[in-house]
Tab-separated table of C-alpha atoms in Angstrom:
chain	number	residue	atom	x	y	z
N	1	MET	CA	27.318	-12.996	45.417
N	2	ALA	CA	29.518	-11.563	43.025
N	3	ALA	CA	27.979	-13.459	40.027
N	4	LEU	CA	24.605	-12.452	41.515
N	5	LYS	CA	25.502	-8.627	41.383
N	6	PHE	CA	26.662	-9.153	37.581
N	7	ALA	CA	23.573	-10.881	36.642
N	8	ARG	CA	21.449	-7.774	38.192
N	9	SER	CA	23.928	-5.428	36.446
N	10	GLY	CA	23.618	-7.036	32.996
N	11	LEU	CA	19.680	-6.935	33.494
N	12	ILE	CA	19.457	-3.298	34.404
N	13	LEU	CA	21.701	-2.722	31.263
N	14	ALA	CA	19.357	-4.643	29.006
N	15	LEU	CA	16.445	-2.862	30.351
N	16	ALA	CA	18.043	0.584	30.060
N	17	SER	CA	19.013	-0.412	26.384
N	18	GLY	CA	15.328	-1.706	25.711
N	19	ILE	CA	14.118	1.920	27.088
N	20	THR	CA	16.720	3.616	24.777
N	21	LEU	CA	15.523	1.736	21.808
N	22	THR	CA	11.675	2.256	22.460
N	23	SER	CA	12.165	5.810	22.915
N	24	ASN	CA	14.245	6.270	19.523
N	25	LEU	CA	11.394	4.432	17.862
N	26	ALA	CA	8.991	6.631	19.720
N	27	LEU	CA	10.830	9.644	18.125
N	28	ALA	CA	10.360	8.491	14.552
N	29	ASP	CA	7.938	10.757	12.656
N	30	THR	CA	5.439	8.388	10.974
N	31	GLU	CA	2.262	9.146	8.955
N	32	LYS	CA	-0.274	6.919	7.100
N	33	ALA	CA	-1.594	6.847	3.630
N	34	VAL	CA	-4.242	4.796	1.789
N	35	PHE	CA	-4.363	3.465	-1.751
N	36	ALA	CA	-6.457	1.107	-3.827
N	37	GLY	CA	-4.666	-0.289	-6.919
N	38	GLY	CA	-6.574	-3.645	-7.556
N	39	CYS	CA	-5.343	-6.719	-5.577
N	40	PHE	CA	-4.110	-5.746	-2.223
N	41	TRP	CA	-1.434	-8.554	-2.485
N	42	CYS	CA	0.353	-6.949	-5.383
N	43	MET	CA	0.025	-3.354	-3.896
N	44	GLU	CA	1.623	-4.739	-0.463
N	45	GLU	CA	4.383	-6.085	-2.430
N	46	ALA	CA	4.996	-2.777	-4.495
N	47	PHE	CA	5.250	-0.662	-1.133
N	48	ASP	CA	7.092	-3.024	0.909
N	49	LYS	CA	10.155	-2.589	-1.203
N	50	ILE	CA	10.297	0.968	-0.673
N	51	GLU	CA	12.696	2.478	1.850
N	52	GLY	CA	11.020	4.297	4.520
N	53	VAL	CA	7.925	2.381	4.483
N	54	THR	CA	7.600	0.811	7.900
N	55	LYS	CA	4.373	-0.923	7.572
N	56	THR	CA	1.712	-1.973	5.124
N	57	THR	CA	-1.673	-3.426	5.867
N	58	SER	CA	-4.021	-5.056	3.366
N	59	GLY	CA	-7.810	-4.228	3.825
N	60	TYR	CA	-10.871	-2.474	2.838
N	61	THR	CA	-12.105	0.926	2.650
N	62	GLY	CA	-14.405	3.285	0.975
N	63	GLY	CA	-17.748	1.377	1.313
N	64	THR	CA	-20.684	1.184	3.824
N	65	THR	CA	-20.438	-2.298	5.471
N	66	GLU	CA	-18.797	-2.148	8.716
N	67	ASN	CA	-16.035	-4.965	9.438
N	68	PRO	CA	-16.521	-6.494	5.856
N	69	THR	CA	-15.235	-9.740	5.058
N	70	TYR	CA	-13.298	-10.787	1.981
N	71	LYS	CA	-16.321	-12.696	0.503
N	72	GLU	CA	-18.540	-9.872	1.114
N	73	VAL	CA	-16.402	-7.276	-0.603
N	74	GLY	CA	-15.785	-9.863	-3.483
N	75	GLY	CA	-19.615	-10.038	-3.706
N	76	GLY	CA	-19.603	-6.333	-5.168
N	77	ASN	CA	-22.315	-4.998	-2.655
N	78	THR	CA	-20.242	-3.400	-0.125
N	79	GLN	CA	-18.990	-0.589	-2.284
N	80	HIS	CA	-15.521	-0.993	-0.588
N	81	ALA	CA	-12.296	-1.224	-2.498
N	82	GLU	CA	-9.362	-3.572	-1.662
N	83	ALA	CA	-6.871	-1.027	-0.427
N	84	LEU	CA	-3.701	-0.803	1.237
N	85	GLU	CA	-2.763	1.193	4.469
N	86	VAL	CA	0.783	2.420	4.288
N	87	GLU	CA	2.732	3.648	7.187
N	88	TYR	CA	5.940	5.394	6.495
N	89	ASP	CA	8.812	7.409	7.940
N	90	THR	CA	8.338	10.989	6.881
N	91	ASP	CA	12.368	11.279	7.503
N	92	ILE	CA	13.100	9.183	4.580
N	93	VAL	CA	9.962	9.171	2.082
N	94	ASP	CA	7.014	11.469	1.872
N	95	TYR	CA	3.522	11.280	0.303
N	96	ASN	CA	4.571	12.496	-3.225
N	97	ASP	CA	7.228	9.703	-3.195
N	98	LEU	CA	4.421	7.007	-2.448
N	99	LEU	CA	2.270	8.641	-5.237
N	100	TYR	CA	5.065	8.107	-7.677
N	101	VAL	CA	5.148	4.375	-6.549
N	102	PHE	CA	1.191	4.025	-6.637
N	103	TRP	CA	0.615	5.450	-10.180
N	104	ARG	CA	3.458	3.279	-11.649
N	105	ASN	CA	1.813	-0.003	-10.192
N	106	ILE	CA	-1.594	0.624	-11.652
N	107	ASP	CA	-3.297	0.995	-14.898
N	108	PRO	CA	-4.849	4.332	-14.714
N	109	PHE	CA	-7.007	4.056	-17.638
N	110	VAL	CA	-9.659	1.536	-16.763
N	111	GLU	CA	-12.597	2.032	-14.451
N	112	ASN	CA	-13.702	-0.560	-11.821
N	113	ARG	CA	-10.996	-2.989	-12.864
N	114	GLN	CA	-7.255	-3.854	-12.616
N	115	PHE	CA	-5.693	-6.300	-15.073
N	116	CYS	CA	-7.621	-9.445	-14.861
N	117	ASP	CA	-9.993	-8.724	-12.036
N	118	SER	CA	-13.082	-6.659	-12.331
N	119	GLY	CA	-15.530	-5.108	-10.270
N	120	SER	CA	-15.856	-1.927	-8.054
N	121	GLU	CA	-13.826	-3.667	-5.261
N	122	TYR	CA	-10.683	-3.675	-7.816
N	123	ARG	CA	-10.960	0.094	-8.821
N	124	SER	CA	-8.047	2.265	-8.353
N	125	ALA	CA	-8.446	4.987	-5.906
N	126	LEU	CA	-6.529	7.586	-3.744
N	127	PHE	CA	-8.008	8.039	-0.172
N	128	PRO	CA	-6.223	11.159	1.119
N	129	LEU	CA	-6.031	11.382	4.829
N	130	ASP	CA	-5.765	15.344	5.040
N	131	ASP	CA	-6.041	18.411	2.783
N	132	ALA	CA	-2.337	18.223	2.309
N	133	GLN	CA	-2.639	14.749	0.865
N	134	ARG	CA	-5.789	15.554	-1.012
N	135	GLU	CA	-3.935	18.690	-2.675
N	136	ALA	CA	-1.035	16.183	-3.795
N	137	ALA	CA	-3.165	13.480	-4.852
N	138	GLU	CA	-5.026	15.865	-7.148
N	139	ALA	CA	-2.081	17.527	-8.665
N	140	SER	CA	-0.599	13.983	-9.472
N	141	LYS	CA	-3.657	12.942	-11.050
N	142	VAL	CA	-3.456	15.963	-13.265
N	143	ALA	CA	0.295	15.334	-14.234
N	144	VAL	CA	-0.332	11.594	-14.917
N	145	ALA	CA	-3.058	12.902	-17.337
N	146	GLU	CA	-1.099	15.489	-18.970
N	147	HIS	CA	2.019	12.821	-19.459
N	148	PHE	CA	-0.324	10.516	-21.283
N	149	GLY	CA	-2.684	13.194	-22.777
N	150	GLU	CA	-5.626	10.961	-21.920
N	151	PRO	CA	-8.417	10.860	-19.155
N	152	ILE	CA	-7.453	9.273	-15.784
N	153	ALA	CA	-10.047	6.734	-14.398
N	154	THR	CA	-8.632	6.462	-11.182
N	155	GLU	CA	-10.630	8.140	-8.280
N	156	ILE	CA	-9.893	10.346	-5.447
N	157	ASN	CA	-12.219	9.547	-2.831
N	158	ALA	CA	-12.891	11.035	0.530
N	159	ALA	CA	-11.198	9.052	3.649
N	160	ALA	CA	-13.225	6.494	4.902
N	161	THR	CA	-12.866	3.730	7.751
N	162	PHE	CA	-9.844	1.252	6.863
N	163	TYR	CA	-10.811	-2.186	7.953
N	164	PRO	CA	-7.798	-4.718	7.900
N	165	ALA	CA	-8.383	-7.684	5.990
N	166	GLU	CA	-8.152	-11.295	7.209
N	167	GLU	CA	-4.817	-12.451	8.771
N	168	TYR	CA	-4.241	-14.959	5.874
N	169	HIS	CA	-4.333	-11.934	3.444
N	170	GLN	CA	-1.490	-10.067	5.254
N	171	ASP	CA	2.136	-10.660	3.741
N	172	TYR	CA	0.864	-12.728	1.260
N	173	HIS	CA	3.564	-12.460	-1.406
N	174	ASN	CA	6.061	-13.753	1.299
N	175	ARG	CA	4.117	-16.149	2.840
N	176	ASN	CA	2.853	-17.750	-0.263
N	177	PRO	CA	5.274	-16.857	-2.899
N	178	VAL	CA	4.568	-19.587	-5.574
N	179	ARG	CA	0.990	-19.050	-5.627
N	180	TYR	CA	1.615	-15.449	-5.415
N	181	ARG	CA	3.742	-15.460	-8.388
N	182	LEU	CA	1.329	-17.565	-10.566
N	183	TYR	CA	-1.471	-15.220	-9.705
N	184	LYS	CA	0.231	-11.957	-10.440
N	185	ASN	CA	1.991	-13.055	-13.797
N	186	GLY	CA	-1.152	-14.884	-14.839
N	187	CYS	CA	-3.083	-11.798	-14.341
N	188	GLY	CA	-0.867	-9.989	-16.757
N	189	ARG	CA	0.185	-7.285	-14.343
N	190	PRO	CA	3.980	-6.923	-14.919
N	191	ASP	CA	3.377	-6.935	-18.966
N	192	ARG	CA	0.576	-4.299	-18.499
N	193	LEU	CA	2.602	-2.194	-16.540
N	194	GLU	CA	5.547	-2.324	-18.562
N	195	GLU	CA	3.445	-1.359	-21.363
N	196	ILE	CA	2.120	1.502	-19.776
N	197	TRP	CA	5.372	2.642	-17.808
N	198	GLY	CA	7.992	1.331	-19.461
N	199	ASP	CA	11.241	1.321	-17.468
N	200	GLU	CA	9.373	3.137	-14.570
N	201	ALA	CA	7.044	0.400	-14.142
N	202	ALA	CA	6.817	-1.169	-10.468
N	203	PRO	CA	9.849	0.736	-8.979
N	204	SER	CA	11.735	-0.588	-6.291
N	205	GLU	CA	12.850	2.815	-5.285
N	206	VAL	CA	11.706	6.513	-5.755
N	207	PRO	CA	13.842	8.833	-7.691
N	208	ASP	CA	15.976	11.477	-6.205
N	209	ALA	CA	14.389	14.846	-6.010
């Protein structure tokens, strides 16, 4: 009987701990942002490095086709872009921080392409989800243009339905590291980012304010 009471007490304690953990998670203030920067595998890797990013999802947005497939988007007739939905803890990182990461992981000067991938599905674009994000996105684009003294091709599009990509695309850089690295390096992404951004290219953290 004593053993049974101890087991029951342990179960109650475990359940209580679980409830507390769930409550703490529920208190986290998270928001979402959507970015298109060419290959979503590469953008997922870029944002997964950033402290405060709690989840990344590769997918498609900005087009007219409902529930598009990778083959359909790649065919270039859906108007969708390969994109990344980023969920982040606003107590740790904010939208302006994410914009910093976004710009330094793309080539902002080219239209309807990124690195070796061409077509409107590989365009670079921001999809602000509210007025505050739009204002920040527009200000960041102006700042990048002023920094380089050149026109910026990156679009700022209206928010649209985000469709998660097929499961085999999710977390691709971790699931298939060898193939991923061969693609990324063969596409010239690291070299071109360094050419544009220098030491700021593809940051693993955001600078202190």
